[in-house]
C-alpha cells in the first residue's frame, strides 16, 4: 500500500525514521513529507535515503515537473500517517488549514488518516488541542493516543509519542478496514421525502440526511462504490458518491429499485413519509373559511420492496424505536424481509434526527443484538458497516 508519512516538528521526529522502516518491512511504499519545524530535527535526505522516494517539504515542491505533488500524492495514497503530530499540526488539520505541504496534502486526500500526537503534556491537555482531536475523531481519523511519561521538556504527563509498534498496528487495522468493502456496491436511501399537498406545500419530516451521509462516508472509507438516493436535504454528500436526488416516496422507490440492481448492500436510512396526499392539488390551494380534510394514502415500503426484488443483497433498515425495547424493531426486520435492522431512539436527547450523534442496536435474525453505544454518526456508520461486512 502507498502510505504518506507526515512528520511535524516534535523531538519525537527522529522516531519517524524507524516508523518508515517498519512500515516498509511490512510491504508498504513510504513517501515522507516534512513540515518546516520537522526539519529542525530531521532532514529530507534521511527520509529520501531510507524510503528511496522524494521527500516533500515545500507546498510548491514538484518532484515531477508539471504535476502538482500535493494532488498526485493525495490521490495515490492509501493512507496518510502523521507521526509525530504536533499541537499546531493537529489544530490546523482540524480547522482545515492548508498552509504547508503536509496540511495541503491532507486537505486534498480522501483516504484514511492516522494521527499520532506528540507534545508537551500541557499542550496536549489544552482545550483547543482536545477539541481538535475530538473533531478529527468525529471525522473517522484514527488517533494513536500519546503515552504518559517523562517528556523531553522535563515535565511528566501524557504527551509521549505512542510506541512505534502501536502506531504500525493502528495503520494495519485502518488499512484492513479500508478494504472491507473493496469492490462492493453500496446503495443508501437518505433524508426525508416531501409529499406534495399542492404545488407549493408538502408533508415531510425533520430528517437531515446526516446519518445517510455518514454511512456513505464510512462505506467510501471502507473502499465501496457508493450511491445515495436522497430526498431534499441541506447537507453536502461526499463528492465521491453518486447522488440521485428525488422528491417524494414514489420517486425514491423507483430510483432505489433502479440503483439497487447488482448492489451488495442496500441501507434504508431515509425517513420515508408513511402517507401521501391522495390527490395533490394542481397550482396552489386557496384559503377558505371551512375546515378541509386531507385524504392520505399509504406510501410504498421502499426497503421492503428492495428486499423482495433483490433477495441476494444484504438489505438493512433503520427503525426509529427505543433501543430499550427491541421487539418492534425485531418485528419490522421480519415483516420487511430484511437482513438486519438498526434501531435508534430518535427521541433521546443528542441522538437521532438532525443530531450529531447516534446510538444504535443492530438486530439480525438468530443473532443476539449488538449495541454501538453513543458515538458520532460517522463512528456509528463505521461500526455498522464493520459489523455487516464481517
Ligand atoms: O416502518 P418504519 O418506517 O419504521 O421503517 C423504517 C425503515 O424502513 C427505514 O429503513 C426506512 O428507510 C424504511 N422505509 C422505507 N419505506 C417506507 C417506510 C420506511 O424504505 N415507506
PDB file of N, CA and C in Angstrom, residues 10-12 117-124 146-161:
ATOM      1  N   UNK A  10       8.322  17.781  16.239  1.00  0.00           N
ATOM      2  CA  UNK A  10       8.457  17.375  17.638  1.00  0.00           C
ATOM      3  C   UNK A  10       9.807  16.692  17.770  1.00  0.00           C
ATOM      4  N   UNK A  11      10.322  16.657  18.990  1.00  0.00           N
ATOM      5  CA  UNK A  11      11.594  15.967  19.201  1.00  0.00           C
ATOM      6  C   UNK A  11      11.474  14.483  18.842  1.00  0.00           C
ATOM      7  N   UNK A  12      10.220  13.980  18.869  1.00  0.00           N
ATOM      8  CA  UNK A  12       9.992  12.573  18.509  1.00  0.00           C
ATOM      9  C   UNK A  12      10.113  12.336  16.998  1.00  0.00           C
ATOM     10  N   UNK A 117      -0.231  11.911  18.025  1.00  0.00           N
ATOM     11  CA  UNK A 117       0.231  13.154  18.646  1.00  0.00           C
ATOM     12  C   UNK A 117       1.482  12.954  19.502  1.00  0.00           C
ATOM     13  N   UNK A 118       2.308  13.996  19.575  1.00  0.00           N
ATOM     14  CA  UNK A 118       3.463  14.015  20.488  1.00  0.00           C
ATOM     15  C   UNK A 118       3.721  15.472  20.834  1.00  0.00           C
ATOM     16  N   UNK A 119       3.659  15.788  22.109  1.00  0.00           N
ATOM     17  CA  UNK A 119       3.871  17.191  22.513  1.00  0.00           C
ATOM     18  C   UNK A 119       3.987  17.290  24.021  1.00  0.00           C
ATOM     19  N   UNK A 120       4.252  18.492  24.493  1.00  0.00           N
ATOM     20  CA  UNK A 120       4.278  18.790  25.917  1.00  0.00           C
ATOM     21  C   UNK A 120       2.894  18.471  26.517  1.00  0.00           C
ATOM     22  N   UNK A 121       2.844  17.884  27.744  1.00  0.00           N
ATOM     23  CA  UNK A 121       1.556  17.478  28.326  1.00  0.00           C
ATOM     24  C   UNK A 121       0.528  18.611  28.451  1.00  0.00           C
ATOM     25  N   UNK A 122       1.001  19.827  28.732  1.00  0.00           N
ATOM     26  CA  UNK A 122       0.063  20.962  28.824  1.00  0.00           C
ATOM     27  C   UNK A 122      -0.528  21.268  27.457  1.00  0.00           C
ATOM     28  N   UNK A 123       0.300  21.174  26.431  1.00  0.00           N
ATOM     29  CA  UNK A 123      -0.195  21.451  25.077  1.00  0.00           C
ATOM     30  C   UNK A 123      -1.196  20.366  24.657  1.00  0.00           C
ATOM     31  N   UNK A 124      -0.948  19.137  25.135  1.00  0.00           N
ATOM     32  CA  UNK A 124      -1.874  18.043  24.810  1.00  0.00           C
ATOM     33  C   UNK A 124      -3.197  18.234  25.552  1.00  0.00           C
ATOM     34  N   UNK A 146      -1.103   9.508  22.736  1.00  0.00           N
ATOM     35  CA  UNK A 146       0.248   9.538  23.299  1.00  0.00           C
ATOM     36  C   UNK A 146       0.261   8.895  24.677  1.00  0.00           C
ATOM     37  N   UNK A 147       1.466   8.541  25.110  1.00  0.00           N
ATOM     38  CA  UNK A 147       1.603   7.855  26.395  1.00  0.00           C
ATOM     39  C   UNK A 147       1.952   8.832  27.507  1.00  0.00           C
ATOM     40  N   UNK A 148       1.766   8.352  28.737  1.00  0.00           N
ATOM     41  CA  UNK A 148       2.166   9.153  29.879  1.00  0.00           C
ATOM     42  C   UNK A 148       3.631   8.825  30.179  1.00  0.00           C
ATOM     43  N   UNK A 149       4.387   9.812  30.610  1.00  0.00           N
ATOM     44  CA  UNK A 149       5.791   9.560  30.959  1.00  0.00           C
ATOM     45  C   UNK A 149       6.548  10.860  31.073  1.00  0.00           C
ATOM     46  N   UNK A 150       7.877  10.771  31.178  1.00  0.00           N
ATOM     47  CA  UNK A 150       8.716  11.968  31.218  1.00  0.00           C
ATOM     48  C   UNK A 150       8.920  12.422  29.786  1.00  0.00           C
ATOM     49  N   UNK A 151       8.624  13.689  29.537  1.00  0.00           N
ATOM     50  CA  UNK A 151       8.823  14.193  28.176  1.00  0.00           C
ATOM     51  C   UNK A 151      10.085  15.046  28.128  1.00  0.00           C
ATOM     52  N   UNK A 152      10.544  15.355  26.897  1.00  0.00           N
ATOM     53  CA  UNK A 152      11.853  15.992  26.702  1.00  0.00           C
ATOM     54  C   UNK A 152      11.993  17.318  27.454  1.00  0.00           C
ATOM     55  N   UNK A 153      10.862  18.033  27.644  1.00  0.00           N
ATOM     56  CA  UNK A 153      10.967  19.341  28.286  1.00  0.00           C
ATOM     57  C   UNK A 153      11.065  19.228  29.812  1.00  0.00           C
ATOM     58  N   UNK A 154      11.160  18.004  30.323  1.00  0.00           N
ATOM     59  CA  UNK A 154      11.385  17.825  31.758  1.00  0.00           C
ATOM     60  C   UNK A 154      10.110  17.601  32.550  1.00  0.00           C
ATOM     61  N   UNK A 155       8.960  17.741  31.901  1.00  0.00           N
ATOM     62  CA  UNK A 155       7.697  17.531  32.623  1.00  0.00           C
ATOM     63  C   UNK A 155       7.300  16.066  32.576  1.00  0.00           C
ATOM     64  N   UNK A 156       6.328  15.732  33.465  1.00  0.00           N
ATOM     65  CA  UNK A 156       5.786  14.382  33.438  1.00  0.00           C
ATOM     66  C   UNK A 156       4.302  14.505  33.085  1.00  0.00           C
ATOM     67  N   UNK A 157       3.807  13.665  32.184  1.00  0.00           N
ATOM     68  CA  UNK A 157       2.386  13.712  31.827  1.00  0.00           C
ATOM     69  C   UNK A 157       2.159  13.012  30.507  1.00  0.00           C
ATOM     70  N   UNK A 158       0.940  13.175  29.995  1.00  0.00           N
ATOM     71  CA  UNK A 158       0.607  12.495  28.734  1.00  0.00           C
ATOM     72  C   UNK A 158       1.059  13.354  27.552  1.00  0.00           C
ATOM     73  N   UNK A 159       1.866  12.828  26.691  1.00  0.00           N
ATOM     74  CA  UNK A 159       2.357  13.596  25.549  1.00  0.00           C
ATOM     75  C   UNK A 159       3.433  12.880  24.754  1.00  0.00           C
ATOM     76  N   UNK A 160       3.923  11.755  25.307  1.00  0.00           N
ATOM     77  CA  UNK A 160       4.983  10.998  24.588  1.00  0.00           C
ATOM     78  C   UNK A 160       4.382  10.268  23.399  1.00  0.00           C
ATOM     79  N   UNK A 161       5.037  10.335  22.263  1.00  0.00           N
ATOM     80  CA  UNK A 161       4.573   9.614  21.081  1.00  0.00           C
ATOM     81  C   UNK A 161       4.356   8.133  21.436  1.00  0.00           C
TER      82      UNK A 161
END
